[in-house]
Amino acid sequence: MTDTATTTTNEIDHTTTFLKDKHINYITNLDVKKDTFEYWVTEHIRMNGMYWGLTSLNLLGALEKMDKEEIIQWILSCQKPNGGFSGNTLHDDHLLSTLSAIQILVQLDSLDRIDINPVIEYIVKLQQEDGSFFGDQWGEIDTRFSYVAILTLSLLGALDRINVNKAVEFIDRCKNFDGGFGSIPGAESHAGQIFTCVSALALVNRLDLVDIDKLGWWLCERQLPNGGLNGRPEKSSDVCYSWWVISSLCTIDRLNWINTEKLKNYILKCQDNETGGVADKPGDIPDVFHTYFGISGFSLMGQFTDQVETIDPVYALPIKTIKKLGLKAPWNKLI
């Protein structure tokens, strides 16, 4: 008679379980992987990566695992003489990295480590006559930059320094027949651009310009049979839209128009059962970008509330941080 060996495994089923500890370990070890192609190819957006990783840890209640002073010193080294921040020490300043720097400092209770006046001046100078904003000195215009400028100034208490009415007029010109918004006037609607436009309008109390039901319908149509969301018609699902779409639905109070249980299951399948982290699609390699958006998606939907803090859909910061800053968020019933 031959004995039959029984194989056992201690692996957790990532399709049904939120891998909190693995995600924390994945994020905290990102900076030690300096011998990888991915580490160096993303060098120019390290500030954004720091924001995604640090905010994820904050939502998971693990912010203390990062060296606060080391992060602050690195951020300070990325500030340029004109007040803006770069994506890394040897790169040029940009509005996107400037917002990330401010969001990080706010979460670390360290905004007092910088002089905010040069930052404000930097942003103010990037607004154009039509109300739009350049992303940097090279002149690209995009509604992302409108949101970034407005959000950064809101965090710094300086929204009165720009022409808000002109900024709103430009965003409104980017609105389309389907209720969505594009990157510039005439550009197609995209979930990412909708997030930036809706959030910017929310920050300046102009959500009256949004056709809420028409936009809500366009957004809920982004859910595919697999439960995931896409960014525009005829595209495949991607975890990042768990933020871009869901945040907008939360802001216009239409989250119940999608099946959040199916989306939760889709994000769970995108977790990496070995290394931790979340990928764009099930079976792909995880990265900090999609890890942040997957965790934030759970937060916005009220999933795993015993493990994930609540994030605000407009400020893209934990609600506890918003409350500490004393900011108003009329779109958020929890503040």
mmCIF file of C-alpha atoms in Angstrom:
data_model
loop_
_atom_site.group_PDB
_atom_site.id
_atom_site.type_symbol
_atom_site.label_atom_id
_atom_site.label_comp_id
_atom_site.label_asym_id
_atom_site.label_seq_id
_atom_site.Cartn_x
_atom_site.Cartn_y
_atom_site.Cartn_z
ATOM 1 C CA MET A 1 0.000 0.000 0.000
ATOM 2 C CA THR A 2 1.449 3.341 -1.002
ATOM 3 C CA ASP A 3 1.100 6.469 1.176
ATOM 4 C CA THR A 4 -0.432 9.414 -0.602
ATOM 5 C CA ALA A 5 1.282 12.718 0.139
ATOM 6 C CA THR A 6 -1.022 15.598 0.873
ATOM 7 C CA THR A 7 0.109 19.055 -0.212
ATOM 8 C CA THR A 8 -0.907 21.917 2.019
ATOM 9 C CA THR A 9 -0.495 25.630 1.517
ATOM 10 C CA ASN A 10 -0.609 28.644 3.801
ATOM 11 C CA GLU A 11 -1.345 31.041 0.972
ATOM 12 C CA ILE A 12 -4.279 33.380 1.490
ATOM 13 C CA ASP A 13 -6.914 33.492 -1.231
ATOM 14 C CA HIS A 14 -6.387 36.987 -2.618
ATOM 15 C CA THR A 15 -9.619 36.828 -4.608
ATOM 16 C CA THR A 16 -11.645 37.007 -1.390
ATOM 17 C CA THR A 17 -9.247 38.538 1.169
ATOM 18 C CA PHE A 18 -7.756 42.023 1.408
ATOM 19 C CA LEU A 19 -3.987 41.512 1.789
ATOM 20 C CA LYS A 20 -3.303 44.493 4.062
ATOM 21 C CA ASP A 21 -0.013 43.308 5.587
ATOM 22 C CA LYS A 22 1.372 42.265 2.206
ATOM 23 C CA HIS A 23 0.515 45.664 0.738
ATOM 24 C CA ILE A 24 2.263 47.456 3.600
ATOM 25 C CA ASN A 25 5.346 45.307 3.093
ATOM 26 C CA TYR A 26 5.239 45.883 -0.684
ATOM 27 C CA ILE A 27 5.112 49.673 -0.321
ATOM 28 C CA THR A 28 7.748 49.996 2.391
ATOM 29 C CA ASN A 29 10.201 47.946 0.325
ATOM 30 C CA LEU A 30 9.792 49.878 -2.932
ATOM 31 C CA ASP A 31 12.808 52.115 -2.351
ATOM 32 C CA VAL A 32 15.210 49.205 -1.864
ATOM 33 C CA LYS A 33 14.625 47.866 -5.383
ATOM 34 C CA LYS A 34 17.172 50.190 -6.976
ATOM 35 C CA ASP A 35 18.557 47.501 -9.275
ATOM 36 C CA THR A 36 15.328 47.169 -11.234
ATOM 37 C CA PHE A 37 14.371 48.703 -14.570
ATOM 38 C CA GLU A 38 11.074 49.899 -13.110
ATOM 39 C CA TYR A 39 12.853 51.886 -10.383
ATOM 40 C CA TRP A 40 14.905 53.952 -12.826
ATOM 41 C CA VAL A 41 12.311 54.355 -15.558
ATOM 42 C CA THR A 42 10.045 56.044 -13.004
ATOM 43 C CA GLU A 43 12.762 58.255 -11.531
ATOM 44 C CA HIS A 44 11.216 61.435 -12.961
ATOM 45 C CA ILE A 45 7.880 60.867 -11.168
ATOM 46 C CA ARG A 46 9.300 59.816 -7.802
ATOM 47 C CA MET A 47 7.415 62.632 -6.023
ATOM 48 C CA ASN A 48 4.104 61.310 -7.326
ATOM 49 C CA GLY A 49 5.168 57.780 -6.408
ATOM 50 C CA MET A 50 6.002 58.955 -2.892
ATOM 51 C CA TYR A 51 2.527 60.468 -2.585
ATOM 52 C CA TRP A 52 0.834 57.271 -3.818
ATOM 53 C CA GLY A 53 2.857 55.075 -1.470
ATOM 54 C CA LEU A 54 2.731 57.311 1.580
ATOM 55 C CA THR A 55 -1.004 57.981 1.242
ATOM 56 C CA SER A 56 -1.631 54.245 0.877
ATOM 57 C CA LEU A 57 0.281 53.607 4.099
ATOM 58 C CA ASN A 58 -1.665 56.403 5.794
ATOM 59 C CA LEU A 59 -4.952 54.793 4.749
ATOM 60 C CA LEU A 60 -3.665 51.468 6.090
ATOM 61 C CA GLY A 61 -2.628 53.015 9.407
ATOM 62 C CA ALA A 62 1.058 52.338 8.787
ATOM 63 C CA LEU A 63 2.519 55.802 8.211
ATOM 64 C CA GLU A 64 4.951 55.316 11.078
ATOM 65 C CA LYS A 65 6.812 52.711 9.030
ATOM 66 C CA MET A 66 8.320 55.502 6.897
ATOM 67 C CA ASP A 67 11.238 57.705 7.979
ATOM 68 C CA LYS A 68 9.458 61.062 8.267
ATOM 69 C CA GLU A 69 12.570 63.258 8.427
ATOM 70 C CA GLU A 70 14.244 61.503 5.520
ATOM 71 C CA ILE A 71 11.154 62.092 3.371
ATOM 72 C CA ILE A 72 10.960 65.761 4.344
ATOM 73 C CA GLN A 73 14.620 66.367 3.551
ATOM 74 C CA TRP A 74 14.194 64.746 0.138
ATOM 75 C CA ILE A 75 11.124 66.878 -0.606
ATOM 76 C CA LEU A 76 13.017 70.028 0.363
ATOM 77 C CA SER A 77 15.800 69.026 -2.031
ATOM 78 C CA CYS A 78 13.227 68.922 -4.856
ATOM 79 C CA GLN A 79 12.032 72.506 -4.422
ATOM 80 C CA LYS A 80 13.320 74.878 -7.070
ATOM 81 C CA PRO A 81 14.192 78.596 -6.688
ATOM 82 C CA ASN A 82 10.888 79.532 -8.383
ATOM 83 C CA GLY A 83 8.914 77.811 -5.597
ATOM 84 C CA GLY A 84 7.775 74.750 -7.550
ATOM 85 C CA PHE A 85 8.746 71.156 -6.848
ATOM 86 C CA SER A 86 10.226 68.617 -9.232
ATOM 87 C CA GLY A 87 9.514 64.929 -9.567
ATOM 88 C CA ASN A 88 13.026 64.198 -8.305
ATOM 89 C CA THR A 89 16.104 66.155 -7.354
ATOM 90 C CA LEU A 90 17.647 66.397 -10.824
ATOM 91 C CA HIS A 91 14.410 67.107 -12.713
ATOM 92 C CA ASP A 92 12.395 70.211 -13.596
ATOM 93 C CA ASP A 93 9.561 71.631 -11.543
ATOM 94 C CA HIS A 94 5.950 70.854 -12.482
ATOM 95 C CA LEU A 95 2.486 71.501 -11.063
ATOM 96 C CA LEU A 96 1.845 67.762 -10.671
ATOM 97 C CA SER A 97 4.881 67.157 -8.479
ATOM 98 C CA THR A 98 4.227 70.405 -6.599
ATOM 99 C CA LEU A 99 0.795 69.176 -5.526
ATOM 100 C CA SER A 100 2.213 65.802 -4.479
ATOM 101 C CA ALA A 101 4.882 67.532 -2.376
ATOM 102 C CA ILE A 102 2.258 69.630 -0.585
ATOM 103 C CA GLN A 103 -0.025 66.620 -0.049
ATOM 104 C CA ILE A 104 2.865 64.679 1.481
ATOM 105 C CA LEU A 105 3.905 67.530 3.775
ATOM 106 C CA VAL A 106 0.299 67.993 4.895
ATOM 107 C CA GLN A 107 0.027 64.320 5.842
ATOM 108 C CA LEU A 108 3.315 64.510 7.739
ATOM 109 C CA ASP A 109 2.146 67.634 9.611
ATOM 110 C CA SER A 110 5.178 69.405 8.178
ATOM 111 C CA LEU A 111 3.842 72.178 5.966
ATOM 112 C CA ASP A 112 5.634 74.620 8.253
ATOM 113 C CA ARG A 113 8.967 73.254 6.982
ATOM 114 C CA ILE A 114 8.581 75.319 3.783
ATOM 115 C CA ASP A 115 7.801 78.918 2.921
ATOM 116 C CA ILE A 116 4.444 78.618 1.169
ATOM 117 C CA ASN A 117 4.560 82.068 -0.460
ATOM 118 C CA PRO A 118 6.961 81.060 -3.272
ATOM 119 C CA VAL A 119 4.779 78.000 -3.939
ATOM 120 C CA ILE A 120 1.702 80.188 -4.239
ATOM 121 C CA GLU A 121 3.498 82.615 -6.564
ATOM 122 C CA TYR A 122 4.690 79.722 -8.708
ATOM 123 C CA ILE A 123 1.118 78.518 -9.247
ATOM 124 C CA VAL A 124 -0.352 81.970 -9.798
ATOM 125 C CA LYS A 125 2.119 82.694 -12.610
ATOM 126 C CA LEU A 126 1.028 79.553 -14.477
ATOM 127 C CA GLN A 127 -2.564 80.727 -14.967
ATOM 128 C CA GLN A 128 -3.317 81.978 -18.479
ATOM 129 C CA GLU A 129 -5.652 84.674 -19.795
ATOM 130 C CA ASP A 130 -8.381 82.149 -20.661
ATOM 131 C CA GLY A 131 -8.316 80.756 -17.120
ATOM 132 C CA SER A 132 -6.368 77.589 -17.968
ATOM 133 C CA PHE A 133 -3.052 76.621 -16.394
ATOM 134 C CA PHE A 134 0.281 75.626 -17.847
ATOM 135 C CA GLY A 135 1.714 72.511 -16.196
ATOM 136 C CA ASP A 136 5.158 74.091 -16.211
ATOM 137 C CA GLN A 137 7.264 76.611 -18.101
ATOM 138 C CA TRP A 138 6.900 74.681 -21.378
ATOM 139 C CA GLY A 139 3.244 75.583 -21.813
ATOM 140 C CA GLU A 140 1.193 72.383 -21.926
ATOM 141 C CA ILE A 141 -2.467 73.019 -21.052
ATOM 142 C CA ASP A 142 -4.694 70.344 -19.554
ATOM 143 C CA THR A 143 -7.652 70.314 -17.161
ATOM 144 C CA ARG A 144 -5.482 68.186 -14.871
ATOM 145 C CA PHE A 145 -3.445 71.289 -14.226
ATOM 146 C CA SER A 146 -6.553 73.337 -13.432
ATOM 147 C CA TYR A 147 -7.468 70.838 -10.713
ATOM 148 C CA VAL A 148 -3.915 70.596 -9.416
ATOM 149 C CA ALA A 149 -3.548 74.378 -9.171
ATOM 150 C CA ILE A 150 -6.925 74.821 -7.468
ATOM 151 C CA LEU A 151 -6.368 71.938 -5.043
ATOM 152 C CA THR A 152 -2.867 73.058 -4.071
ATOM 153 C CA LEU A 153 -4.017 76.622 -3.449
ATOM 154 C CA SER A 154 -6.989 75.312 -1.466
ATOM 155 C CA LEU A 155 -4.618 73.347 0.782
ATOM 156 C CA LEU A 156 -2.492 76.482 1.183
ATOM 157 C CA GLY A 157 -5.475 78.746 1.859
ATOM 158 C CA ALA A 158 -4.755 80.932 -1.173
ATOM 159 C CA LEU A 159 -7.537 80.359 -3.710
ATOM 160 C CA ASP A 160 -8.145 84.109 -3.797
ATOM 161 C CA ARG A 161 -4.775 84.587 -5.497
ATOM 162 C CA ILE A 162 -6.001 83.306 -8.881
ATOM 163 C CA ASN A 163 -8.898 84.300 -11.128
ATOM 164 C CA VAL A 164 -11.327 81.598 -10.016
ATOM 165 C CA ASN A 165 -14.099 82.735 -12.357
ATOM 166 C CA LYS A 166 -11.806 82.446 -15.387
ATOM 167 C CA ALA A 167 -10.597 79.034 -14.208
ATOM 168 C CA VAL A 168 -14.208 77.863 -13.943
ATOM 169 C CA GLU A 169 -15.046 79.249 -17.411
ATOM 170 C CA PHE A 170 -12.197 77.257 -18.960
ATOM 171 C CA ILE A 171 -13.289 74.031 -17.257
ATOM 172 C CA ASP A 172 -16.879 74.600 -18.368
ATOM 173 C CA ARG A 173 -15.671 75.005 -21.972
ATOM 174 C CA CYS A 174 -14.198 71.492 -21.681
ATOM 175 C CA LYS A 175 -17.625 69.986 -20.968
ATOM 176 C CA ASN A 176 -19.070 67.703 -23.648
ATOM 177 C CA PHE A 177 -22.538 66.731 -24.915
ATOM 178 C CA ASP A 178 -22.364 63.455 -22.941
ATOM 179 C CA GLY A 179 -21.943 65.274 -19.624
ATOM 180 C CA GLY A 180 -18.249 64.427 -19.361
ATOM 181 C CA PHE A 181 -15.151 66.577 -19.630
ATOM 182 C CA GLY A 182 -11.995 66.465 -21.741
ATOM 183 C CA SER A 183 -8.429 67.679 -21.319
ATOM 184 C CA ILE A 184 -9.021 70.809 -23.418
ATOM 185 C CA PRO A 185 -12.089 72.272 -25.178
ATOM 186 C CA GLY A 186 -13.240 69.813 -27.840
ATOM 187 C CA ALA A 187 -11.352 66.803 -26.469
ATOM 188 C CA GLU A 188 -13.275 63.591 -25.789
ATOM 189 C CA SER A 189 -14.632 62.772 -22.363
ATOM 190 C CA HIS A 190 -12.345 60.648 -20.209
ATOM 191 C CA ALA A 191 -12.830 59.411 -16.645
ATOM 192 C CA GLY A 192 -9.511 60.887 -15.505
ATOM 193 C CA GLN A 193 -10.356 64.325 -16.891
ATOM 194 C CA ILE A 194 -13.857 64.101 -15.449
ATOM 195 C CA PHE A 195 -12.363 63.559 -12.007
ATOM 196 C CA THR A 196 -10.139 66.621 -12.341
ATOM 197 C CA CYS A 197 -12.923 68.869 -13.648
ATOM 198 C CA VAL A 198 -15.621 67.737 -11.223
ATOM 199 C CA SER A 199 -13.217 67.972 -8.282
ATOM 200 C CA ALA A 200 -11.977 71.415 -9.307
ATOM 201 C CA LEU A 201 -15.562 72.659 -9.591
ATOM 202 C CA ALA A 202 -16.383 71.137 -6.196
ATOM 203 C CA LEU A 203 -13.446 72.956 -4.595
ATOM 204 C CA VAL A 204 -14.741 76.326 -5.793
ATOM 205 C CA ASN A 205 -18.390 75.471 -5.059
ATOM 206 C CA ARG A 206 -19.512 75.335 -8.716
ATOM 207 C CA LEU A 207 -20.937 71.838 -9.062
ATOM 208 C CA ASP A 208 -24.038 73.578 -10.420
ATOM 209 C CA LEU A 209 -22.259 73.492 -13.794
ATOM 210 C CA VAL A 210 -22.296 69.681 -13.820
ATOM 211 C CA ASP A 211 -25.215 67.815 -15.387
ATOM 212 C CA ILE A 212 -25.197 65.311 -12.554
ATOM 213 C CA ASP A 213 -27.568 62.679 -13.911
ATOM 214 C CA LYS A 214 -26.145 62.761 -17.432
ATOM 215 C CA LEU A 215 -22.591 62.509 -16.084
ATOM 216 C CA GLY A 216 -23.590 59.862 -13.559
ATOM 217 C CA TRP A 217 -25.024 57.734 -16.372
ATOM 218 C CA TRP A 218 -21.837 58.099 -18.466
ATOM 219 C CA LEU A 219 -19.730 57.093 -15.455
ATOM 220 C CA CYS A 220 -21.818 54.075 -14.457
ATOM 221 C CA GLU A 221 -21.578 52.812 -18.036
ATOM 222 C CA ARG A 222 -17.848 52.441 -17.445
ATOM 223 C CA GLN A 223 -18.472 49.242 -15.460
ATOM 224 C CA LEU A 224 -17.827 46.096 -17.486
ATOM 225 C CA PRO A 225 -19.236 42.562 -17.013
ATOM 226 C CA ASN A 226 -16.089 41.575 -15.059
ATOM 227 C CA GLY A 227 -16.900 44.241 -12.467
ATOM 228 C CA GLY A 228 -13.960 46.472 -13.377
ATOM 229 C CA LEU A 229 -14.164 49.976 -14.796
ATOM 230 C CA ASN A 230 -12.757 51.536 -17.938
ATOM 231 C CA GLY A 231 -11.923 55.170 -18.662
ATOM 232 C CA ARG A 232 -13.946 55.598 -21.849
ATOM 233 C CA PRO A 233 -16.118 53.498 -24.189
ATOM 234 C CA GLU A 234 -14.656 50.383 -25.832
ATOM 235 C CA LYS A 235 -11.620 50.195 -23.516
ATOM 236 C CA SER A 236 -10.625 47.402 -21.135
ATOM 237 C CA SER A 237 -10.935 47.600 -17.364
ATOM 238 C CA ASP A 238 -8.132 49.001 -15.212
ATOM 239 C CA VAL A 239 -7.878 49.317 -11.423
ATOM 240 C CA CYS A 240 -6.904 52.999 -11.637
ATOM 241 C CA TYR A 241 -10.480 53.825 -12.656
ATOM 242 C CA SER A 242 -11.554 52.559 -9.261
ATOM 243 C CA TRP A 243 -10.403 56.038 -8.261
ATOM 244 C CA TRP A 244 -11.125 58.222 -11.312
ATOM 245 C CA VAL A 245 -14.697 56.959 -11.755
ATOM 246 C CA ILE A 246 -15.658 56.225 -8.163
ATOM 247 C CA SER A 247 -14.380 59.545 -6.794
ATOM 248 C CA SER A 248 -16.533 61.460 -9.279
ATOM 249 C CA LEU A 249 -19.579 59.300 -8.493
ATOM 250 C CA CYS A 250 -19.019 59.998 -4.783
ATOM 251 C CA THR A 251 -18.701 63.734 -5.376
ATOM 252 C CA ILE A 252 -21.968 63.923 -7.351
ATOM 253 C CA ASP A 253 -23.664 61.429 -4.985
ATOM 254 C CA ARG A 254 -24.282 58.686 -7.555
ATOM 255 C CA LEU A 255 -22.107 55.852 -6.193
ATOM 256 C CA ASN A 256 -25.163 53.596 -5.903
ATOM 257 C CA TRP A 257 -25.444 53.612 -9.702
ATOM 258 C CA ILE A 258 -22.739 50.942 -10.024
ATOM 259 C CA ASN A 259 -22.305 47.483 -8.536
ATOM 260 C CA THR A 260 -19.692 48.095 -5.840
ATOM 261 C CA GLU A 261 -19.586 44.422 -4.821
ATOM 262 C CA LYS A 262 -18.512 43.380 -8.320
ATOM 263 C CA LEU A 263 -15.896 46.146 -8.406
ATOM 264 C CA LYS A 264 -14.578 45.078 -5.003
ATOM 265 C CA ASN A 265 -14.127 41.529 -6.294
ATOM 266 C CA TYR A 266 -12.337 42.801 -9.402
ATOM 267 C CA ILE A 267 -9.821 44.808 -7.343
ATOM 268 C CA LEU A 268 -9.232 41.842 -5.033
ATOM 269 C CA LYS A 269 -8.299 39.703 -8.036
ATOM 270 C CA CYS A 270 -5.718 42.322 -9.059
ATOM 271 C CA GLN A 271 -3.788 41.866 -5.794
ATOM 272 C CA ASP A 272 -0.485 40.016 -5.942
ATOM 273 C CA ASN A 273 -0.698 37.063 -3.593
ATOM 274 C CA GLU A 274 3.087 36.718 -3.304
ATOM 275 C CA THR A 275 4.600 40.205 -3.164
ATOM 276 C CA GLY A 276 1.599 42.308 -2.198
ATOM 277 C CA GLY A 277 0.623 45.357 -4.201
ATOM 278 C CA VAL A 278 -2.127 45.773 -6.783
ATOM 279 C CA ALA A 279 -1.842 45.536 -10.575
ATOM 280 C CA ASP A 280 -3.895 47.166 -13.316
ATOM 281 C CA LYS A 281 -5.473 43.835 -14.260
ATOM 282 C CA PRO A 282 -5.631 40.352 -12.703
ATOM 283 C CA GLY A 283 -2.344 38.512 -13.183
ATOM 284 C CA ASP A 284 -0.259 41.589 -14.112
ATOM 285 C CA ILE A 285 2.714 42.895 -12.145
ATOM 286 C CA PRO A 286 1.752 45.272 -9.300
ATOM 287 C CA ASP A 287 2.977 48.848 -9.029
ATOM 288 C CA VAL A 288 2.561 51.643 -6.472
ATOM 289 C CA PHE A 289 0.247 53.622 -8.786
ATOM 290 C CA HIS A 290 -2.402 50.896 -8.997
ATOM 291 C CA THR A 291 -1.830 49.868 -5.380
ATOM 292 C CA TYR A 292 -2.838 53.358 -4.276
ATOM 293 C CA PHE A 293 -5.877 53.478 -6.549
ATOM 294 C CA GLY A 294 -7.006 49.987 -5.549
ATOM 295 C CA ILE A 295 -6.798 50.782 -1.830
ATOM 296 C CA SER A 296 -8.447 54.169 -2.383
ATOM 297 C CA GLY A 297 -11.210 52.488 -4.362
ATOM 298 C CA PHE A 298 -11.961 50.222 -1.409
ATOM 299 C CA SER A 299 -11.958 53.289 0.834
ATOM 300 C CA LEU A 300 -14.369 55.283 -1.333
ATOM 301 C CA MET A 301 -16.768 52.327 -1.513
ATOM 302 C CA GLY A 302 -16.677 51.780 2.241
ATOM 303 C CA GLN A 303 -15.063 48.343 1.918
ATOM 304 C CA PHE A 304 -12.811 46.812 4.614
ATOM 305 C CA THR A 305 -13.511 49.747 6.942
ATOM 306 C CA ASP A 306 -11.795 47.939 9.803
ATOM 307 C CA GLN A 307 -8.538 47.982 7.817
ATOM 308 C CA VAL A 308 -8.724 51.025 5.532
ATOM 309 C CA GLU A 309 -9.194 54.673 6.575
ATOM 310 C CA THR A 310 -11.691 56.821 4.680
ATOM 311 C CA ILE A 311 -10.336 59.059 1.911
ATOM 312 C CA ASP A 312 -11.950 62.224 0.568
ATOM 313 C CA PRO A 313 -12.854 61.952 -3.146
ATOM 314 C CA VAL A 314 -11.832 65.529 -4.001
ATOM 315 C CA TYR A 315 -8.824 66.319 -1.812
ATOM 316 C CA ALA A 316 -7.442 62.785 -2.328
ATOM 317 C CA LEU A 317 -6.335 62.789 1.293
ATOM 318 C CA PRO A 318 -7.564 60.851 4.337
ATOM 319 C CA ILE A 319 -10.602 62.480 5.938
ATOM 320 C CA LYS A 320 -8.724 62.687 9.238
ATOM 321 C CA THR A 321 -6.198 64.957 7.492
ATOM 322 C CA ILE A 322 -8.952 67.153 6.007
ATOM 323 C CA LYS A 323 -10.535 67.550 9.438
ATOM 324 C CA LYS A 324 -7.190 68.433 11.008
ATOM 325 C CA LEU A 325 -6.695 71.184 8.420
ATOM 326 C CA GLY A 326 -10.185 72.527 9.077
ATOM 327 C CA LEU A 327 -11.085 72.425 5.382
ATOM 328 C CA LYS A 328 -14.664 72.532 4.145
ATOM 329 C CA ALA A 329 -15.955 69.673 2.012
ATOM 330 C CA PRO A 330 -19.699 70.166 1.406
ATOM 331 C CA TRP A 331 -19.735 67.220 -1.026
ATOM 332 C CA ASN A 332 -18.669 64.875 1.776
ATOM 333 C CA LYS A 333 -21.276 63.885 4.362
ATOM 334 C CA LEU A 334 -18.544 62.534 6.665
ATOM 335 C CA ILE A 335 -16.901 65.939 7.189
#
